[in-house]
């Protein structure tokens, strides 16, 4: 049977095996998908062992995405833009290929939620890997402008430099007063019970507030957005499932339906 796996450290909370097994079952694909705990200094060895044992493809999560990027012999355009790889596979010529499906996963989820991205203006908060990987796919989806705002402005500027004038960098106190239809929190602030400290006026025209994090309860950013009257709030569970669906498609050439899997995970989280 074809074998796939997610590599990370830690890995025991990964939802990827659950997601990919449901995808496989729904499409009648015969495959195994496991979670592999790679030692912090041993990701390359873990991957090699997996491939030697017949492994076909892998997902890569924290903290190995940059290392996977350096390991890949062939990088997709979106992996190059993100500077990170979350999906690995061996192509027909035996070369190790690296792709990144996180950003397209975000875009798919925004579309699923009914966001009209074409010609929209988006406020993207945060300037880490999560934010960087989202920009290319958002631009490809036709957004007019992305205001990339970070607590530490210089980091937003460094990222914006690799894109064209559609991406504008700022800090939290100098966000331009333009109407944002979608506001995305790509910071890790929710992990410490915080939210990005931006002024409420930036949410005035916002129809969808999105947080890339997820949990049993709405994140502090989503709770705040609701209080400000934003019509729709969504967490990153849909993005997680959508990035997995895109990886599944790369490996198997079949696109799984994400709705049922998101529902199953939501039930699991709130049980
Ligand atoms: P990732 O790869 O998940 O994006 P990262 O590279 O560690 O993670 O980046 C974390 C991001 O969350 C940064 O943009 C960080 O802001 P700074 O660059 O100013 O540090 C942001 N962040 C973390 N905690 C935050 C908080 N409490 N308020 C606002 N931004 C926060």
Coordinates of C-alpha atoms and ligand atoms in Angstrom, one line a residue:
X1 CA 0.0 0.0 0.0
X2 CA 1.3 3.5 -0.8
X3 CA 2.6 5.3 2.3
X4 CA 2.5 8.9 3.3
X5 CA 3.3 10.7 6.5
X6 CA 3.5 14.0 8.3
X7 CA 6.9 14.9 9.8
X8 CA 7.1 17.3 12.7
X9 CA 8.4 17.8 16.3
X10 CA 6.2 17.7 18.3
X11 CA 3.7 15.7 16.2
X12 CA 1.3 13.9 18.5
X13 CA -1.4 16.6 18.2
X14 CA -1.3 16.6 14.4
X15 CA -4.7 16.3 12.7
X16 CA -3.1 15.3 9.4
X17 CA -3.5 11.5 9.8
X18 CA -7.2 11.9 10.6
X19 CA -7.7 14.3 7.7
X20 CA -5.9 12.2 5.1
X21 CA -7.4 8.9 6.2
X22 CA -10.9 10.5 5.8
X23 CA -9.9 11.8 2.3
X24 CA -8.7 8.4 1.3
X25 CA -11.8 6.7 2.6
X26 CA -14.1 9.2 0.8
X27 CA -12.3 8.6 -2.5
X28 CA -11.7 4.9 -2.2
X29 CA -8.0 5.4 -2.3
X30 CA -5.9 2.6 -0.7
X31 CA -3.1 4.3 1.3
X32 CA -1.5 4.6 4.7
X33 CA -0.9 7.9 6.4
X34 CA 1.1 8.2 9.6
X35 CA 2.6 10.8 11.9
X36 CA 6.4 10.7 12.3
X37 CA 8.2 12.4 15.1
X38 CA 11.5 13.4 13.6
X39 CA 14.4 14.3 16.0
X40 CA 15.0 18.1 16.0
X41 CA 18.4 17.4 14.3
X42 CA 17.3 14.4 12.3
X43 CA 14.6 15.4 9.8
X44 CA 16.7 14.6 6.7
X45 CA 17.5 11.1 8.1
X46 CA 13.8 10.5 9.0
X47 CA 12.8 11.4 5.5
X48 CA 15.4 9.2 3.9
X49 CA 14.4 6.2 6.0
X50 CA 10.8 6.8 5.1
X51 CA 11.6 6.9 1.4
X52 CA 13.9 3.9 1.6
X53 CA 11.0 2.0 3.1
X54 CA 8.8 2.9 0.2
X55 CA 7.3 6.2 1.4
X56 CA 5.6 8.1 -1.5
X57 CA 5.0 11.6 -0.1
X58 CA 5.1 13.7 3.1
X59 CA 3.7 16.7 4.8
X60 CA 6.1 18.8 6.8
X61 CA 5.2 20.9 9.8
X62 CA 6.9 22.9 12.5
X63 CA 9.9 23.2 12.8
X64 CA 11.0 21.5 9.5
X65 CA 9.4 23.5 6.7
X66 CA 12.5 25.6 6.0
X67 CA 14.7 22.6 6.1
X68 CA 12.4 20.8 3.6
X69 CA 12.7 23.8 1.4
X70 CA 16.5 23.5 1.4
X71 CA 16.3 19.7 0.8
X72 CA 14.0 19.8 -2.2
X73 CA 15.7 19.5 -5.6
X74 CA 12.8 21.0 -7.4
X75 CA 10.6 23.8 -5.9
X76 CA 7.2 24.9 -7.0
X77 CA 6.8 28.7 -7.6
X78 CA 4.6 28.9 -4.5
X79 CA 7.1 27.1 -2.3
X80 CA 9.8 29.5 -3.6
X81 CA 7.6 32.5 -2.7
X82 CA 6.8 31.1 0.7
X83 CA 10.4 30.2 1.4
X84 CA 9.0 27.0 3.0
X85 CA 7.8 23.5 2.0
X86 CA 4.9 21.7 3.5
X87 CA 4.5 19.0 0.9
X88 CA 7.2 16.6 -0.4
X89 CA 7.1 13.9 -3.1
X90 CA 9.4 12.1 -5.5
X91 CA 8.7 12.8 -9.2
X92 CA 8.9 10.3 -12.0
X93 CA 12.5 11.2 -12.6
X94 CA 13.3 10.4 -9.0
X95 CA 13.8 14.0 -7.9
X96 CA 12.7 15.3 -4.6
X97 CA 10.0 18.0 -5.2
X98 CA 8.8 20.5 -2.6
X99 CA 5.6 22.4 -2.8
X100 CA 3.7 24.7 -0.4
X101 CA -0.1 24.3 -0.1
X102 CA -0.7 26.5 2.9
X103 CA -1.5 29.7 1.0
X104 CA -3.7 28.1 -1.5
X105 CA -5.4 26.3 1.4
X106 CA -6.2 29.7 2.9
X107 CA -7.6 31.0 -0.4
X108 CA -9.8 27.9 -0.8
X109 CA -11.1 28.4 2.6
X110 CA -11.9 32.1 2.1
X111 CA -13.7 31.1 -1.1
X112 CA -15.6 28.4 0.8
X113 CA -16.7 31.0 3.3
X114 CA -18.1 33.2 0.5
X115 CA -15.4 35.9 0.4
X116 CA -15.2 37.8 -2.8
X117 CA -11.5 38.2 -3.2
X118 CA -11.5 39.7 -6.7
X119 CA -10.5 43.4 -6.5
X120 CA -10.7 43.3 -2.7
X121 CA -8.5 45.1 -0.2
X122 CA -7.1 42.9 2.5
X123 CA -5.5 43.6 5.9
X124 CA -3.0 40.8 6.6
X125 CA -1.6 40.9 10.2
X126 CA 1.7 39.3 11.0
X127 CA 5.0 38.9 9.2
X128 CA 6.1 35.4 9.9
X129 CA 6.1 32.3 7.7
X130 CA 2.3 32.0 7.8
X131 CA 1.8 35.5 6.5
X132 CA 4.6 35.2 3.8
X133 CA 3.1 32.1 2.4
X134 CA -0.4 33.6 2.0
X135 CA 0.6 36.6 -0.1
X136 CA 1.3 35.0 -3.5
X137 CA -1.9 32.9 -3.5
X138 CA -4.0 35.9 -2.4
X139 CA -2.5 38.0 -5.3
X140 CA -3.2 35.1 -7.7
X141 CA -6.8 35.1 -6.5
X142 CA -7.1 38.7 -7.8
X143 CA -7.0 40.8 -4.7
X144 CA -6.4 44.5 -5.4
X145 CA -4.2 45.3 -2.4
X146 CA -2.8 43.6 0.6
X147 CA -1.8 45.9 3.5
X148 CA 0.7 43.8 5.4
X149 CA 0.8 45.1 9.0
X150 CA 3.1 43.8 11.7
X151 CA 3.9 44.8 15.3
X152 CA 7.5 45.0 14.2
X153 CA 7.1 47.0 11.0
X154 CA 10.6 46.2 9.6
X155 CA 9.6 42.5 9.2
X156 CA 6.6 43.5 7.1
X157 CA 8.8 45.7 5.0
X158 CA 11.3 42.9 4.4
X159 CA 8.5 40.6 3.1
X160 CA 6.7 43.3 1.0
X161 CA 10.0 44.0 -0.9
X162 CA 9.7 40.7 -2.6
X163 CA 6.3 41.5 -4.1
X164 CA 5.0 44.4 -6.3
X165 CA 3.2 47.6 -5.3
X166 CA 0.0 45.6 -4.5
X167 CA 1.6 44.7 -1.2
X168 CA 2.1 47.6 1.2
X169 CA 3.9 47.3 4.5
X170 CA 3.1 49.1 7.8
X171 CA 3.1 48.8 11.6
X172 CA 0.0 48.6 13.8
X173 CA -0.3 52.4 14.4
X174 CA 0.1 53.6 10.8
X175 CA -2.4 51.3 8.9
X176 CA -3.9 53.3 6.0
X177 CA -7.5 54.3 6.5
X178 CA -9.0 52.3 3.6
X179 CA -11.9 50.0 3.8
X180 CA -10.8 46.4 4.3
X181 CA -13.3 43.7 3.2
X182 CA -11.3 40.9 4.8
X183 CA -8.9 41.0 7.8
X184 CA -6.7 38.0 8.4
X185 CA -4.8 37.3 11.5
X186 CA -1.6 35.4 10.6
X187 CA 0.2 36.2 13.9
X188 CA 0.7 33.7 16.7
X189 CA -0.8 36.1 19.2
X190 CA -3.8 33.8 20.0
X191 CA -1.4 31.2 21.4
X192 CA -0.7 33.5 24.3
X193 CA -4.4 34.6 24.7
X194 CA -3.7 38.0 22.9
X195 CA -4.8 39.7 19.7
X196 CA -3.0 42.1 17.4
X197 CA -3.4 45.5 19.0
X198 CA -4.8 47.4 16.0
X199 CA -7.5 50.1 16.2
X200 CA -11.1 49.0 15.8
X201 CA -11.7 51.5 13.0
X202 CA -9.9 49.1 10.6
X203 CA -12.7 46.6 11.0
X204 CA -15.5 49.1 10.1
X205 CA -16.0 47.7 6.6
X206 CA -14.8 44.2 7.2
X207 CA -17.2 41.4 6.2
X208 CA -15.0 38.5 7.2
X209 CA -12.4 38.2 10.1
X210 CA -10.2 35.2 9.7
X211 CA -7.7 33.8 12.2
X212 CA -5.2 31.2 10.9
X213 CA -5.2 29.6 14.4
X214 CA -8.0 27.4 15.6
X215 CA -9.2 25.9 18.8
X216 CA -12.3 24.7 20.7
X217 CA -13.2 28.4 21.4
X218 CA -13.0 31.5 19.1
X219 CA -9.5 33.1 19.3
X220 CA -9.2 36.5 21.1
X221 CA -9.0 38.2 17.7
X222 CA -12.2 36.6 16.5
X223 CA -14.0 37.4 19.7
X224 CA -12.9 41.0 19.4
X225 CA -13.9 41.1 15.7
X226 CA -17.4 39.9 16.7
X227 CA -17.7 42.6 19.3
X228 CA -16.8 45.2 16.7
X229 CA -19.7 44.0 14.6
X230 CA -17.9 42.1 11.8
X231 CA -20.6 39.9 10.2
X232 CA -18.6 36.7 9.8
X233 CA -15.7 35.2 11.7
X234 CA -13.7 32.0 10.9
X235 CA -10.8 30.1 12.4
X236 CA -8.0 28.3 10.6
X237 CA -9.5 24.8 10.7
X238 CA -10.8 25.1 7.2
X239 CA -7.4 26.2 6.0
X240 CA -5.8 23.2 7.7
X241 CA -8.1 20.9 5.8
X242 CA -7.8 22.7 2.5
X243 CA -4.0 22.7 2.5
X244 CA -4.2 18.9 3.2
X245 CA -6.7 18.5 0.3
X246 CA -4.2 20.3 -2.0
X247 CA -1.4 18.0 -0.9
X248 CA -3.6 15.0 -1.4
X249 CA -4.3 16.2 -5.0
X250 CA -0.6 16.6 -5.7
X251 CA 0.0 13.0 -4.6
X252 CA -3.1 11.2 -5.9
X253 CA -4.5 13.4 -8.6
X254 CA -7.9 13.5 -6.9
X255 CA -9.5 16.4 -5.1
X256 CA -11.2 15.4 -1.8
X257 CA -14.2 17.2 -0.6
X258 CA -13.3 19.3 2.5
X259 CA -16.7 20.1 3.9
X260 CA -17.4 16.8 5.7
X261 CA -13.9 16.7 7.1
X262 CA -14.1 20.2 8.5
X263 CA -17.4 19.3 10.1
X264 CA -15.9 16.1 11.6
X265 CA -12.9 18.1 13.1
X266 CA -15.2 20.8 14.5
X267 CA -17.2 18.1 16.3
X268 CA -14.0 16.5 17.6
X269 CA -12.7 19.9 18.9
X270 CA -15.8 20.8 20.7
X271 CA -16.6 17.3 22.1
Ligands
LIG1 P1 4.7 31.8 11.9 O1 5.8 31.1 11.1 O2 3.7 31.0 12.5 O3 4.1 33.0 11.1 P2 6.6 33.4 13.4 O4 7.5 33.5 12.2 O5 7.2 33.1 14.8 O6 5.4 32.4 13.2 O7 5.9 34.9 13.4 C1 5.0 35.2 14.5 C2 4.2 36.4 14.1 O8 3.2 36.7 15.1 C3 5.1 37.7 14.0 O9 4.5 38.5 13.0 C4 4.9 38.3 15.4 O10 5.1 39.7 15.4 P3 6.5 40.4 15.6 O11 7.2 40.2 14.3 O12 6.3 41.8 15.9 O13 7.2 39.6 16.7 C5 3.5 38.0 15.6 N1 3.0 38.0 17.0 C6 3.3 37.1 18.0 N2 2.7 37.5 19.1 C7 2.1 38.6 18.9 C8 1.3 39.5 19.7 N3 1.0 39.2 21.0 N4 0.7 40.6 19.1 C9 1.0 40.9 17.8 N5 1.7 40.1 17.0 C10 2.3 39.0 17.6

